mmCIF file with all atom_site columns, C-alpha atoms in Angstrom:
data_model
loop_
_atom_site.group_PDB
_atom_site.id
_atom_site.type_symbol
_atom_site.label_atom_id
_atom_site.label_alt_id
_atom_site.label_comp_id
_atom_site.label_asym_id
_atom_site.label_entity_id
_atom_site.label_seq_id
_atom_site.pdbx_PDB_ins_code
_atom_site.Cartn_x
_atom_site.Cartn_y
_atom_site.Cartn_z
_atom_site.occupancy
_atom_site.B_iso_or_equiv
_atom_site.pdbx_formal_charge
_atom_site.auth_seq_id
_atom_site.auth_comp_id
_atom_site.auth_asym_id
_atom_site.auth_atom_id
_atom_site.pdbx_PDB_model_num
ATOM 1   C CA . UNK A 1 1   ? 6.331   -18.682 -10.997 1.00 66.00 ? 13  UNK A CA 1
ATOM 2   C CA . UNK A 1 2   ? 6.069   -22.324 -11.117 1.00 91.00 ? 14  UNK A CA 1
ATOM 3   C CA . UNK A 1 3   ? 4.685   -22.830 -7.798  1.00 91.00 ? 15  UNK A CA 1
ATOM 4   C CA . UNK A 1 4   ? 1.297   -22.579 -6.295  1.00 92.00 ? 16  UNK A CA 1
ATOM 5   C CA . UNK A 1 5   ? 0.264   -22.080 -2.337  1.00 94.00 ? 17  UNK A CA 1
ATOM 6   C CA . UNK A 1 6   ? -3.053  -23.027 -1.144  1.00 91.00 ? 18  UNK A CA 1
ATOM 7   C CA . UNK A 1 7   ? -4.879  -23.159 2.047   1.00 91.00 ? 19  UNK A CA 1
ATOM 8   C CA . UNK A 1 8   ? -7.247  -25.360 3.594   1.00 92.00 ? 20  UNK A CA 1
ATOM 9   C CA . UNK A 1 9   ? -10.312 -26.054 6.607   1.00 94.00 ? 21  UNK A CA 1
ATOM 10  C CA . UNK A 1 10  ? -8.176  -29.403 7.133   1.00 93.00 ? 22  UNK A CA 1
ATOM 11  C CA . UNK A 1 11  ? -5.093  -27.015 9.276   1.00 94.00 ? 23  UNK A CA 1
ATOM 12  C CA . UNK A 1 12  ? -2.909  -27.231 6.357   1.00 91.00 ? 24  UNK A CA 1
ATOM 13  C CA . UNK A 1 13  ? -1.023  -25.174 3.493   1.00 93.00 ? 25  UNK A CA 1
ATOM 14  C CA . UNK A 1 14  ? 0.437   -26.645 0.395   1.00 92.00 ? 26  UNK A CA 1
ATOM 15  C CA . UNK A 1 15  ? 2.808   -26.090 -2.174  1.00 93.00 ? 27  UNK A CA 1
ATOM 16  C CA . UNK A 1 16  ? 2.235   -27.259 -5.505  1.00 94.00 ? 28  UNK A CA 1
ATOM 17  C CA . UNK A 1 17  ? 4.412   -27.666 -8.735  1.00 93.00 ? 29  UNK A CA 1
ATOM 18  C CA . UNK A 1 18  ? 1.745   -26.417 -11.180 1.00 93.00 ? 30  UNK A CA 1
ATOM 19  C CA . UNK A 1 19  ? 4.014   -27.739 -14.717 1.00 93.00 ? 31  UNK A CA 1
ATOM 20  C CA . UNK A 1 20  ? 3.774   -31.420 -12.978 1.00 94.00 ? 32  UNK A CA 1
ATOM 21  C CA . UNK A 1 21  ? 0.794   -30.923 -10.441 1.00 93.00 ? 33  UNK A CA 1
ATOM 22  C CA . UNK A 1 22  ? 3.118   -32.316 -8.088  1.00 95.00 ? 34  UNK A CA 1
ATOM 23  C CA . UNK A 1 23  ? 2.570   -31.664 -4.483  1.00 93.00 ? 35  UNK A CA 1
ATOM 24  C CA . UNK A 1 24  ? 5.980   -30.244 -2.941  1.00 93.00 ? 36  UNK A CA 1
ATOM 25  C CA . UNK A 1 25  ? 5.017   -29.578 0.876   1.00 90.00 ? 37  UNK A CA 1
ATOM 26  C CA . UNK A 1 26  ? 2.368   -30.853 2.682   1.00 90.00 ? 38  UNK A CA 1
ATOM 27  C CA . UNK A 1 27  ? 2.712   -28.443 6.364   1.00 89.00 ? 39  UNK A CA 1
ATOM 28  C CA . UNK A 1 28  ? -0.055  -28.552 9.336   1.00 87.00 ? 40  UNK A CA 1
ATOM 29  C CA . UNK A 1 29  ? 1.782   -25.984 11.541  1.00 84.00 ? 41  UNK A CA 1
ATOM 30  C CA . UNK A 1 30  ? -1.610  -24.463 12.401  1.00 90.00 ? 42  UNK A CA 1
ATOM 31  C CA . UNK A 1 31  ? -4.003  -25.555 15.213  1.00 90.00 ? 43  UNK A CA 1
ATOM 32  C CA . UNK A 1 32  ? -7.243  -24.555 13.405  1.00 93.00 ? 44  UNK A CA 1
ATOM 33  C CA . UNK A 1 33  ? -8.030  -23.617 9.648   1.00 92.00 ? 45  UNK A CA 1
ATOM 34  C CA . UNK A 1 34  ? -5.726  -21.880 7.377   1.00 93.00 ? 46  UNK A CA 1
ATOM 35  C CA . UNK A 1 35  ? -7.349  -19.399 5.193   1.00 92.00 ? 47  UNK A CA 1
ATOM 36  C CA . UNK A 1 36  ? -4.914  -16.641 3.753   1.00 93.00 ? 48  UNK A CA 1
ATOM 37  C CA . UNK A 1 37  ? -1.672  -17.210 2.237   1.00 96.00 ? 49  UNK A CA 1
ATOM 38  C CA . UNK A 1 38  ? 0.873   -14.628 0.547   1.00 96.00 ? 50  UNK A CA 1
ATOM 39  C CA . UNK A 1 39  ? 4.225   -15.017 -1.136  1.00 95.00 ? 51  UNK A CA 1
ATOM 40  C CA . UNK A 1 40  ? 7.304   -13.010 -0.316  1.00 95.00 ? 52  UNK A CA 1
ATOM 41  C CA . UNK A 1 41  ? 8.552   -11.074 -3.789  1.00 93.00 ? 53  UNK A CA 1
ATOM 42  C CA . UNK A 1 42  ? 11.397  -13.120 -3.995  1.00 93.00 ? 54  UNK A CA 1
ATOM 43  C CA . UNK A 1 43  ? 9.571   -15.887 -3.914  1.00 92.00 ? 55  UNK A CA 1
ATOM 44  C CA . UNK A 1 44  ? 11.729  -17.693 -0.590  1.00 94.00 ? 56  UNK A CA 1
ATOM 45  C CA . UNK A 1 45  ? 9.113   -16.854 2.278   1.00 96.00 ? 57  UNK A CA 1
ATOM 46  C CA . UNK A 1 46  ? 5.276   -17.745 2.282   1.00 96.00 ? 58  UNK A CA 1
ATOM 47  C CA . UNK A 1 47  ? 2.683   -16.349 5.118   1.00 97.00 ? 59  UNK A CA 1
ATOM 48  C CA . UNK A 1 48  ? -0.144  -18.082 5.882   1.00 96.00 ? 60  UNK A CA 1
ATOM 49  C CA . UNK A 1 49  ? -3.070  -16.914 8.035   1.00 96.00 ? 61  UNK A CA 1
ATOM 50  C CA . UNK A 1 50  ? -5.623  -18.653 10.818  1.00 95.00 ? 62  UNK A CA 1
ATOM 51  C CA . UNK A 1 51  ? -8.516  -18.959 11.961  1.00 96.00 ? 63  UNK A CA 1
ATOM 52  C CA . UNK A 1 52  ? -6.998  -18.280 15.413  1.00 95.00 ? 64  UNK A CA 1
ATOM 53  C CA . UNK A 1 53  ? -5.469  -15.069 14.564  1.00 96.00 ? 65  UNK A CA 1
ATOM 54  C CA . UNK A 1 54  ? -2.243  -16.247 14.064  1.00 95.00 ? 66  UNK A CA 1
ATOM 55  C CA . UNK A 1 55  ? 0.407   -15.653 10.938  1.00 97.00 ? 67  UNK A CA 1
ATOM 56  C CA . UNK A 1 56  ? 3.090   -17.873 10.445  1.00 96.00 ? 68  UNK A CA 1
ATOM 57  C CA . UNK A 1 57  ? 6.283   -17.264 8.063   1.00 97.00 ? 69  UNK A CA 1
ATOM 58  C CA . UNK A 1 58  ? 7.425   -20.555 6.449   1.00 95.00 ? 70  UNK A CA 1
ATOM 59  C CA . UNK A 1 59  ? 10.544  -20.632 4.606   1.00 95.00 ? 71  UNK A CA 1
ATOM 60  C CA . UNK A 1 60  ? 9.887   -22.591 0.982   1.00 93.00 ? 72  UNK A CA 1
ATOM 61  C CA . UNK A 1 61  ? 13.259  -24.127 1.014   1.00 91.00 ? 73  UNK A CA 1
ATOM 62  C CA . UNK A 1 62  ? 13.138  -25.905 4.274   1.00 92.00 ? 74  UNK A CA 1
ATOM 63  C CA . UNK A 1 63  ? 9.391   -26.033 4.751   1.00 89.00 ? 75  UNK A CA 1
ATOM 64  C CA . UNK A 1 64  ? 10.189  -24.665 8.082   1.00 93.00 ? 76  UNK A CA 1
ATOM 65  C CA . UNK A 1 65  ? 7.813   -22.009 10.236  1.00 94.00 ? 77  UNK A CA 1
ATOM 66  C CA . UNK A 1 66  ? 10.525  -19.063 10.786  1.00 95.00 ? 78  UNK A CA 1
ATOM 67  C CA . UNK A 1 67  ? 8.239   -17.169 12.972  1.00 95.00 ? 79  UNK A CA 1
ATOM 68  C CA . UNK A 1 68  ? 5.273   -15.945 13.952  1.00 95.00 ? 80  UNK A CA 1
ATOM 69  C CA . UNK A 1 69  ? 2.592   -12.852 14.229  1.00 96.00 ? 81  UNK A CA 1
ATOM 70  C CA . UNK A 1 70  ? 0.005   -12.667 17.153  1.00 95.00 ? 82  UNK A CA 1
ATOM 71  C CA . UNK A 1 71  ? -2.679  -9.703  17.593  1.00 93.00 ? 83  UNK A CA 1
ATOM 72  C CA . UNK A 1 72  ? -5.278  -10.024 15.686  1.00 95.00 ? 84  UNK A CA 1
ATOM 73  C CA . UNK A 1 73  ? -8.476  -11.026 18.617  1.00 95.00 ? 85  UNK A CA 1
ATOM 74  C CA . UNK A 1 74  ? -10.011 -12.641 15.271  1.00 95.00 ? 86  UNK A CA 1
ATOM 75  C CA . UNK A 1 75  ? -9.692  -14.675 12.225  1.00 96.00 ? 87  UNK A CA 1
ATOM 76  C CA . UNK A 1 76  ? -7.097  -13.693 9.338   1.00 97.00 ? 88  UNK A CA 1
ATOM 77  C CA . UNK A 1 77  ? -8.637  -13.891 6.563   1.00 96.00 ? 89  UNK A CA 1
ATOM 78  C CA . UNK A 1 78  ? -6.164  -12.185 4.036   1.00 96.00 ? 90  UNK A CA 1
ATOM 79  C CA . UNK A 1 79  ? -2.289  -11.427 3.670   1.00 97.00 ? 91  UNK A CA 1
ATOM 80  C CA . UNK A 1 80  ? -0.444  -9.746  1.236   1.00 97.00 ? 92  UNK A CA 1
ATOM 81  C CA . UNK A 1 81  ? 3.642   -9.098  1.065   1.00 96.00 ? 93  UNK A CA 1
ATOM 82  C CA . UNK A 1 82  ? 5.009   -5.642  0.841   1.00 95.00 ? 94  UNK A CA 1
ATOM 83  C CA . UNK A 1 83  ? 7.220   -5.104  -2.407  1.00 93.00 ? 95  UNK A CA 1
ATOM 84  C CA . UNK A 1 84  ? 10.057  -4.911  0.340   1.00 94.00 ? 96  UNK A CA 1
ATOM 85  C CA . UNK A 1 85  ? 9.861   -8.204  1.434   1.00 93.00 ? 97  UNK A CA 1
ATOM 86  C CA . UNK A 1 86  ? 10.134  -7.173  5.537   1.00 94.00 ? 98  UNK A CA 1
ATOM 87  C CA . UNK A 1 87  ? 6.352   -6.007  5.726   1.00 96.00 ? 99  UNK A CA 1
ATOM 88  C CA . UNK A 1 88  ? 3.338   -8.020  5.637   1.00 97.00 ? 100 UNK A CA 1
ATOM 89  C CA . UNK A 1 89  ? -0.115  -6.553  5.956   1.00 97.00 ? 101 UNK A CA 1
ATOM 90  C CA . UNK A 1 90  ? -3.291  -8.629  7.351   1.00 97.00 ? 102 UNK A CA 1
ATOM 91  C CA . UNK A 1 91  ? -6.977  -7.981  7.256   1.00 96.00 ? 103 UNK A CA 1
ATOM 92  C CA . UNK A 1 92  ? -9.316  -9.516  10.129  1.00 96.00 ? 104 UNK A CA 1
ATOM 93  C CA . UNK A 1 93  ? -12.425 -10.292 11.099  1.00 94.00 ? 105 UNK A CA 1
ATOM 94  C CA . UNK A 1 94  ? -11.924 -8.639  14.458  1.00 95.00 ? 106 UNK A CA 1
ATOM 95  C CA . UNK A 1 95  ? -12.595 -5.090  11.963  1.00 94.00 ? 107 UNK A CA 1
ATOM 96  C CA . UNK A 1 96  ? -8.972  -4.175  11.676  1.00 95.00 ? 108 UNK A CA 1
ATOM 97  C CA . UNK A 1 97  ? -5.922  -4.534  9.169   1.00 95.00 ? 109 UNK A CA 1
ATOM 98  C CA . UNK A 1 98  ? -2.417  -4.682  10.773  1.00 96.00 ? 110 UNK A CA 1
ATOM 99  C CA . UNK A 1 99  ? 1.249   -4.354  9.369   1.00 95.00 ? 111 UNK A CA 1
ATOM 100 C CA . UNK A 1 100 ? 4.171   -6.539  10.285  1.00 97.00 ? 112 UNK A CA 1
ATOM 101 C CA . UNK A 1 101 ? 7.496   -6.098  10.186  1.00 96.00 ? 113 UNK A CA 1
ATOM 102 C CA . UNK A 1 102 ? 9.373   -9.225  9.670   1.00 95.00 ? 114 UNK A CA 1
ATOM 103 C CA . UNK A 1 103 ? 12.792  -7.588  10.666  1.00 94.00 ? 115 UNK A CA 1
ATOM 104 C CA . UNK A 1 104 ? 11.648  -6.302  13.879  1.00 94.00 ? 116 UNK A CA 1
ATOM 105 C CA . UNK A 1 105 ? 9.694   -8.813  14.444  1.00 93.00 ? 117 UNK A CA 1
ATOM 106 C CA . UNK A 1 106 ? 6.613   -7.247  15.855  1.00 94.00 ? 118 UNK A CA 1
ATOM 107 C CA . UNK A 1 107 ? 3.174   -5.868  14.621  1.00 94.00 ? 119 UNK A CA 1
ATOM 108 C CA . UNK A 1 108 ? 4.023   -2.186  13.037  1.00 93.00 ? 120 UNK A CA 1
ATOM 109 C CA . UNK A 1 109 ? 0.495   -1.035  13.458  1.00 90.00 ? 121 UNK A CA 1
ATOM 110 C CA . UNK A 1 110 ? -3.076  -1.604  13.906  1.00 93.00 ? 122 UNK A CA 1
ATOM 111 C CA . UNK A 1 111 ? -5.317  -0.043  11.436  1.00 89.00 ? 123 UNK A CA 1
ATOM 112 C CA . UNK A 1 112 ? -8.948  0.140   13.028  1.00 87.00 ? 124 UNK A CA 1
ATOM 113 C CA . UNK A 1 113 ? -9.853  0.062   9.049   1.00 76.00 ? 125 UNK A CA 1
ATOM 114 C CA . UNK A 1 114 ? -13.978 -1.284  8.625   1.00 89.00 ? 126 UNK A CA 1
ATOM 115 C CA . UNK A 1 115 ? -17.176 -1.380  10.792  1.00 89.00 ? 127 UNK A CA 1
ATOM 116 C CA . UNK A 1 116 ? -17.102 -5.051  9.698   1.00 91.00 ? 128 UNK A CA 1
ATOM 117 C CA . UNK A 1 117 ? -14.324 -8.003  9.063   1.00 94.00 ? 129 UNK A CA 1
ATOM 118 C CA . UNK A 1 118 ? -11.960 -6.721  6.354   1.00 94.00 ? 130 UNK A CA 1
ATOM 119 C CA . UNK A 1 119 ? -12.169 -9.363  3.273   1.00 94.00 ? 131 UNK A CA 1
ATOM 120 C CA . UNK A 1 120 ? -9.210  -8.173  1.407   1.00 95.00 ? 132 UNK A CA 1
ATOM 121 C CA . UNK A 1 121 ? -5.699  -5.833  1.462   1.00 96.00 ? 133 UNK A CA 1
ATOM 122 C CA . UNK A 1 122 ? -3.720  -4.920  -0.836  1.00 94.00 ? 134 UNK A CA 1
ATOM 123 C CA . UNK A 1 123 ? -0.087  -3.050  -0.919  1.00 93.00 ? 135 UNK A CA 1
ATOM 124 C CA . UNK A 1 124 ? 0.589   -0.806  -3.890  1.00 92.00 ? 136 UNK A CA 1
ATOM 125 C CA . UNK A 1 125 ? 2.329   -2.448  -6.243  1.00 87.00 ? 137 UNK A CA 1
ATOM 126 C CA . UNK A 1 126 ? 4.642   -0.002  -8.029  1.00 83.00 ? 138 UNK A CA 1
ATOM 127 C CA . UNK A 1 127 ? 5.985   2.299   -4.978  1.00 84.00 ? 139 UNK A CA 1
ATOM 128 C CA . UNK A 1 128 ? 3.764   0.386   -1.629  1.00 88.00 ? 140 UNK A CA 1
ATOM 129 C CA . UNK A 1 129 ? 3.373   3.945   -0.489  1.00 90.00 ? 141 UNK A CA 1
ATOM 130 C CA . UNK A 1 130 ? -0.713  2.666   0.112   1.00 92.00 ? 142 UNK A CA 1
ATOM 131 C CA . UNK A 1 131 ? -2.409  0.306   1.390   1.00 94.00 ? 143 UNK A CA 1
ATOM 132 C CA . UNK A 1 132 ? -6.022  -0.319  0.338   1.00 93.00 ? 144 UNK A CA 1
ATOM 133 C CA . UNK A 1 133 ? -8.077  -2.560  2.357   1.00 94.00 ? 145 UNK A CA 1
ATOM 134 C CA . UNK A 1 134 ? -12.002 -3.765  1.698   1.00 94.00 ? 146 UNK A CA 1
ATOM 135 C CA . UNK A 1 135 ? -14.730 -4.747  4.127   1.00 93.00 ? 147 UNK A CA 1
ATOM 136 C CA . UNK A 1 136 ? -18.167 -6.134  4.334   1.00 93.00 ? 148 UNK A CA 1
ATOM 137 C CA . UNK A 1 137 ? -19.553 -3.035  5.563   1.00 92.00 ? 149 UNK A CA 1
ATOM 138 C CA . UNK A 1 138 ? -19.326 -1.915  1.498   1.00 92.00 ? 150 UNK A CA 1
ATOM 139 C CA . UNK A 1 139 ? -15.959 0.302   1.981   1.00 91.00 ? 151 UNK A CA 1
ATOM 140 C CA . UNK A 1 140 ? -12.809 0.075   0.302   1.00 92.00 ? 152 UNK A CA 1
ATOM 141 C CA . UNK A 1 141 ? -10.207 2.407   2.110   1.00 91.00 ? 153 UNK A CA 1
ATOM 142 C CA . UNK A 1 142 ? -6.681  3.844   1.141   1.00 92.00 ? 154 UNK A CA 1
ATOM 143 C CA . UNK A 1 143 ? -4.106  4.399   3.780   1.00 92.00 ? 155 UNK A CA 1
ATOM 144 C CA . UNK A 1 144 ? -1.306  6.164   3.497   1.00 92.00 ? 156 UNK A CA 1
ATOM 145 C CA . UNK A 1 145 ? 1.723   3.557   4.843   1.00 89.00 ? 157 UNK A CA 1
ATOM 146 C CA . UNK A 1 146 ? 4.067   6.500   5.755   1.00 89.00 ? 158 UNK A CA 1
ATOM 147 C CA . UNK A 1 147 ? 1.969   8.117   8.464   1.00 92.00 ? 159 UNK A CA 1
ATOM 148 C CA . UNK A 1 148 ? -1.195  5.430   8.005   1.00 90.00 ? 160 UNK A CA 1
ATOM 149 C CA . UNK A 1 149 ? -3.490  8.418   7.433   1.00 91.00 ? 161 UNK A CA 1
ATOM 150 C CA . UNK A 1 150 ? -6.874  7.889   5.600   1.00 92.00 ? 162 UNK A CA 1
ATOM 151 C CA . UNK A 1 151 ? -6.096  8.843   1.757   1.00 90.00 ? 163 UNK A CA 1
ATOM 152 C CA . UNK A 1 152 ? -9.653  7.918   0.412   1.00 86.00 ? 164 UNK A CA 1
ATOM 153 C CA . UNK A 1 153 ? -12.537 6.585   1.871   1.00 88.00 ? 165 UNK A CA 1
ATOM 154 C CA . UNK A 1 154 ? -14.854 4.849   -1.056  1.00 85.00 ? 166 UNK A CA 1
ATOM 155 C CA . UNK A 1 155 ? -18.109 3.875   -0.404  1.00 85.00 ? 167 UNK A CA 1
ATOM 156 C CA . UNK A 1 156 ? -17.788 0.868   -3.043  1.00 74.00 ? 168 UNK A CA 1
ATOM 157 C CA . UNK A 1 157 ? -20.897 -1.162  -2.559  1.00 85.00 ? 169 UNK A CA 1
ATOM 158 C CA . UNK A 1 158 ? -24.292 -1.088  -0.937  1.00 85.00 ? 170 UNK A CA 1
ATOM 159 C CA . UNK A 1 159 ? -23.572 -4.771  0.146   1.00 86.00 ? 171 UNK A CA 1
ATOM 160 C CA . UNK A 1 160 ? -20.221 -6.402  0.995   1.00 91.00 ? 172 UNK A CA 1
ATOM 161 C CA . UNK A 1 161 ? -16.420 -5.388  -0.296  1.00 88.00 ? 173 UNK A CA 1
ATOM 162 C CA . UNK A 1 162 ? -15.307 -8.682  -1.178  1.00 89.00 ? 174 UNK A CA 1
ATOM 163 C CA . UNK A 1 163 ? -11.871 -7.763  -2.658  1.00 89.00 ? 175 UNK A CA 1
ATOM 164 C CA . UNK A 1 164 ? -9.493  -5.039  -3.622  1.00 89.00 ? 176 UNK A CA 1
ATOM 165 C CA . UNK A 1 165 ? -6.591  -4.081  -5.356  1.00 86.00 ? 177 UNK A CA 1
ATOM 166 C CA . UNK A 1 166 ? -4.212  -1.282  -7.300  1.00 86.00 ? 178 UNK A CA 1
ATOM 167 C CA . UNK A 1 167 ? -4.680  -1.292  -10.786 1.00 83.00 ? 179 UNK A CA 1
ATOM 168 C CA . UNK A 1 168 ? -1.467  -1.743  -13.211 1.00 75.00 ? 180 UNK A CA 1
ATOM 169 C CA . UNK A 1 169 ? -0.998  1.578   -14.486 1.00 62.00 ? 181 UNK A CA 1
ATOM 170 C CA . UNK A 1 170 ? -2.074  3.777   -11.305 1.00 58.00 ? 182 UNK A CA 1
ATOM 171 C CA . UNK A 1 171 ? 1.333   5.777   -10.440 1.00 50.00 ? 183 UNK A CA 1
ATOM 172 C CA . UNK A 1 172 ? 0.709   5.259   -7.031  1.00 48.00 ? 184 UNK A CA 1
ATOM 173 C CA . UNK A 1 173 ? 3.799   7.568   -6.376  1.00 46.00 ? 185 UNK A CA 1
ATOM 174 C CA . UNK A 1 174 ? 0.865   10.448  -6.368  1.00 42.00 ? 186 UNK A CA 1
ATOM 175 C CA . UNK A 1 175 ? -0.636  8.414   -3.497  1.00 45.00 ? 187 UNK A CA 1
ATOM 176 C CA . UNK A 1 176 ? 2.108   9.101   -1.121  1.00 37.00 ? 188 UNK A CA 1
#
């Protein structure tokens, strides 16, 4: 892609033409400081995530917020798009990961993931059958997105899980 969201303490998100390093949106829809941000697969939605616990959907063609998410008690501090576009996973400091649905419009569940804030999630790439998620109490867990059942519980590091993610050529089709 030729565009680049980022995030900021100052209550904004940006999008940024990286061939001209022009910036395209400047947009301070959030009360407090913005940390995560996600693109939609088609590239026509962004998410961006608070330090109020709040998710916003902004539509890159208008610049407009199209909705909302509100349930984490905590900050968001990551975000990443389902390969279906309508799902939108979140990782908190309040210890748990959640899943959105953007067609229902309404939290799909509530993953009580870590002992500790959750610094990263990631959907499978190939299938999105998984989700992993990684916290700073030195876990990285898999979860199964059918049923949300524990696949694999790693006990990755003896200090914090800073980030996650699938690796290119895991068939994650065996996950589900």
């Amino acid at each position: 892609g030729r565009h680049v969201a980022t995030t900021s303490f100052d209550h904004t998100w940006r999008l940024w033409d990286i061939e001209t390093g022009v910036e395209l949106l400047l947009q301070d829809g959030h009360g407090t400081e913005v940390y995560g941000v996600a693109w939609q697969p088609d590239g026509s939605l962004v998410c961006t995530g608070d330090f109020a616990g709040l998710i916003a959907v902004w539509d890159v063609r208008s610049g407009k917020r199209i909705h909302h998410f509100q349930g984490h008690s905590g900050k968001v501090l990551c975000l990443d798009w389902h390969r279906d576009g309508f799902h939108v996973a979140s990782g908190s400091d309040d210890h748990t990961a959640r899943a959105w649905d953007l067609r229902r419009r309404c939290e799909a569940y509530v993953l009580p993931a870590h002992s500790s804030l959750i610094a990263d999630v990631r959907w499978a790439p190939a299938s999105g059958e998984a989700l992993v998620t990684a916290g700073f109490d030195g876990n990285c867990r898999v979860w199964r997105h059918r049923d949300w059942s524990l696949l694999t519980d790693l006990k990755a590091h003896d200090g914090k899980c800073m980030a996650c993610d699938f690796g290119p050529n895991l068939d994650d089709g065996v996950l589900a």
